[in-house]
mmCIF file of C-alpha atoms in Angstrom:
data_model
loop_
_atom_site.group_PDB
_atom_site.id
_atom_site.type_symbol
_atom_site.label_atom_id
_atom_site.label_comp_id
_atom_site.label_asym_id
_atom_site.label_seq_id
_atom_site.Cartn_x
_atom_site.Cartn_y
_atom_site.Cartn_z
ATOM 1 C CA UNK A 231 0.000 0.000 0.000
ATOM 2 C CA UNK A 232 3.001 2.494 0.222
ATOM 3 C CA UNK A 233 2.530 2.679 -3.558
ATOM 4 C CA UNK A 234 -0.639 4.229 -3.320
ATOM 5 C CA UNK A 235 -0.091 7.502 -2.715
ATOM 6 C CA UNK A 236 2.840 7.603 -5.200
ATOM 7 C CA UNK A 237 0.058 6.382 -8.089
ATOM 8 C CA UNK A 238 -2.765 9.106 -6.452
ATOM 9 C CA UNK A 239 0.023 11.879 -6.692
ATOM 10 C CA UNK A 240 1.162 11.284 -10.215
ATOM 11 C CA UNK A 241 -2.614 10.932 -11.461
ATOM 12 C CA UNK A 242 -3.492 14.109 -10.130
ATOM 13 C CA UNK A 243 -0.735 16.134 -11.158
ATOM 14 C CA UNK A 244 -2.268 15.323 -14.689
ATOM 15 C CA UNK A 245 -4.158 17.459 -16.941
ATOM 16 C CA UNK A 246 -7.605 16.128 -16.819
ATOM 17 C CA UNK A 247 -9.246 14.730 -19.958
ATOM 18 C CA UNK A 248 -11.572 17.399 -20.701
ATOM 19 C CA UNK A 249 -8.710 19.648 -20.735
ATOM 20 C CA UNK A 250 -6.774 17.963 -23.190
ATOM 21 C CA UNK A 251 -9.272 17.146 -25.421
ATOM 22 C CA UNK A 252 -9.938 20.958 -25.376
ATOM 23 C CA UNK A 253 -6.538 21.724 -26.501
ATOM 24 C CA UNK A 254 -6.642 19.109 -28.891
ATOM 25 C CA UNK A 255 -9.811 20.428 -30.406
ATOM 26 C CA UNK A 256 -8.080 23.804 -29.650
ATOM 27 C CA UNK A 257 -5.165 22.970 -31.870
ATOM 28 C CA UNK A 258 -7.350 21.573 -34.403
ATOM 29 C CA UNK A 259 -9.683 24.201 -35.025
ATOM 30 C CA UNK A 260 -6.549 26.563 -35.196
ATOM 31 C CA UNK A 261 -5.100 24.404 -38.173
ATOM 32 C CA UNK A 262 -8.372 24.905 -40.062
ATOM 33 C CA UNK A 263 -9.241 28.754 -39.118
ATOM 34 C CA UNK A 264 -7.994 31.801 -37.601
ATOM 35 C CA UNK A 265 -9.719 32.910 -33.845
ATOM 36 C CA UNK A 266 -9.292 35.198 -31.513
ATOM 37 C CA UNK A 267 -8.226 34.383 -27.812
ATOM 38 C CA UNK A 268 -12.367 34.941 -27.152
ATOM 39 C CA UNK A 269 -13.418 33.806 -29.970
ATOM 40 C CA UNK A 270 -11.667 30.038 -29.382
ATOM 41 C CA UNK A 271 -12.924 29.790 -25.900
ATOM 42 C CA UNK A 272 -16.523 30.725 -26.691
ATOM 43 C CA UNK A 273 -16.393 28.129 -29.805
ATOM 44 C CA UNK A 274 -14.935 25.308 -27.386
ATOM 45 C CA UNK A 275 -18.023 26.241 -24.858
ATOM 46 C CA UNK A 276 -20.153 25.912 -28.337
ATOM 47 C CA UNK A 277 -18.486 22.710 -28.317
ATOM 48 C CA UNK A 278 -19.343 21.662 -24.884
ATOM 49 C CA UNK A 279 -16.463 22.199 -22.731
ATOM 50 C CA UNK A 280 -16.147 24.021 -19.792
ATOM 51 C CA UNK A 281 -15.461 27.564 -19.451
ATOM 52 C CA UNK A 282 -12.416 26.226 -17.545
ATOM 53 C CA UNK A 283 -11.196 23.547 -19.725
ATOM 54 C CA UNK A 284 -11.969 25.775 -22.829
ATOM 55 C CA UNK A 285 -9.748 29.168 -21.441
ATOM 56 C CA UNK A 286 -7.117 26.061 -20.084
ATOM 57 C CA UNK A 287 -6.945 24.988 -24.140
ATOM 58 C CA UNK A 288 -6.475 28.056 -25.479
ATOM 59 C CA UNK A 289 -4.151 29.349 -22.659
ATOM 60 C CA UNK A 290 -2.310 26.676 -23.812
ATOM 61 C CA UNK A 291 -2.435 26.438 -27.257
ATOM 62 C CA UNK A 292 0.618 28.466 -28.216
ATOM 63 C CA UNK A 293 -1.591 30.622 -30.595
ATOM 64 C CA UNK A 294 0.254 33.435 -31.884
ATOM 65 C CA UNK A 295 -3.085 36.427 -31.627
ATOM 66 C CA UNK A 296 -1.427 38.696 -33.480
ATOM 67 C CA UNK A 297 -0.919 36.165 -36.631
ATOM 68 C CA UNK A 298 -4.380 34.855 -35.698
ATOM 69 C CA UNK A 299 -5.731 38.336 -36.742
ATOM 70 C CA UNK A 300 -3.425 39.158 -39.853
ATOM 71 C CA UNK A 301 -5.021 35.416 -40.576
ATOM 72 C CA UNK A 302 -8.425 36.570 -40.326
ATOM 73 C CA UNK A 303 -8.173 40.021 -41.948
ATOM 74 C CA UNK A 304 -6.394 38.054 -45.039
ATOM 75 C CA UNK A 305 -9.503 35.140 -45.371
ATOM 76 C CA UNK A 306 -11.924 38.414 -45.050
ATOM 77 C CA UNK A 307 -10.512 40.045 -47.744
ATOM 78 C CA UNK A 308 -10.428 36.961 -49.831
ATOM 79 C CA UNK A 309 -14.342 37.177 -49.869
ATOM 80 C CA UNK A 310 -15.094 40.292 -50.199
ATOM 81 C CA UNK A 311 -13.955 44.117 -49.822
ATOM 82 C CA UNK A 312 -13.670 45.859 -46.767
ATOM 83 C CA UNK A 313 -12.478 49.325 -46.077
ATOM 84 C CA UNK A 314 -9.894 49.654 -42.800
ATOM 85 C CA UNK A 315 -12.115 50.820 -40.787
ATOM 86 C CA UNK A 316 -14.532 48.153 -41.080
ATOM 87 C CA UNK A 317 -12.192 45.660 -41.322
ATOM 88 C CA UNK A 318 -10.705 47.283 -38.003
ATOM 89 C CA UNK A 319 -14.328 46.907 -36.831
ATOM 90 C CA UNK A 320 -15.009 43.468 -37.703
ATOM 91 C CA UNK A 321 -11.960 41.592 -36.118
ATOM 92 C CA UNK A 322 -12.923 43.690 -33.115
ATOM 93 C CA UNK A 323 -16.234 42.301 -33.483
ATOM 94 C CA UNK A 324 -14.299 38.496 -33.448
ATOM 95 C CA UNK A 325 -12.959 39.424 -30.364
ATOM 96 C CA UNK A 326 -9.667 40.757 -31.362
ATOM 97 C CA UNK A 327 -7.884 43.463 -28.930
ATOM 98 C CA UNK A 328 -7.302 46.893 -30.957
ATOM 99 C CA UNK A 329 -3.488 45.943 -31.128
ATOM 100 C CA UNK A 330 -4.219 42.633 -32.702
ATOM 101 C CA UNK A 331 -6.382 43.870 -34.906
ATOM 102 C CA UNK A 332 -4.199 46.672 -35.614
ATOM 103 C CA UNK A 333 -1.373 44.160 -36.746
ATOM 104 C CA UNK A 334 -3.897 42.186 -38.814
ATOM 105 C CA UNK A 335 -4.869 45.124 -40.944
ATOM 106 C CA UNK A 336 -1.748 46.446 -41.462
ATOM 107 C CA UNK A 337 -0.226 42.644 -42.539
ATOM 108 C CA UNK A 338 -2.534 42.837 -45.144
ATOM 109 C CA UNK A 339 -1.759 46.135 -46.866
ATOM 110 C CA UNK A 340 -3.623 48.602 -44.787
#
């Protein structure tokens, strides 16, 4: 029995499943699309997860926000014409900080 709290210890020093799975789904939906910090936490919660495993994933993910709103800004204006200002407006609307959006307009000409 003096193994047992050895085994207890390691167990729950562990990242629980609901948290990895988040980042995995994290990392995942990352691959496919840009998000913003808020924007990947609320689609996790769409998802199912917690609040708490969903800001653990993206916490966690290594996400660059700055790229993730130059990526953004450049799949916007793949579809269709924005001026700065609303593209400014509309990654703020994703969730983007004013910086971050700031860098993703500029990285794409503005």
């Amino acid at each position: 029995t003096s193994d047992t709290p050895k085994t207890s210890k390691v167990v729950s020093s562990k990242i629980s499943v609901g948290k990895q799975n988040a980042l995995r789904q994290a990392n995942q939906y990352l691959n496919a699309m840009a998000f913003s910090y808020s924007g990947l936490i609320e689609q996790l919660e769409y998802e199912g997860y917690s609040t708490d495993d969903a800001t653990y994933a993206v916490d966690h993910c290594g996400a660059d926000w700055n790229e993730q709103a130059a990526k953004k800004a450049k799949s916007y204006l793949e579809f269709t014409s924005f001026s700065r200002s609303g593209l400014m407006d509309q990654l703020l609307y994703d969730g983007f900080t004013q910086e971050q959006a700031e860098y993703g307009v500029t990285q794409n000409g503005y």
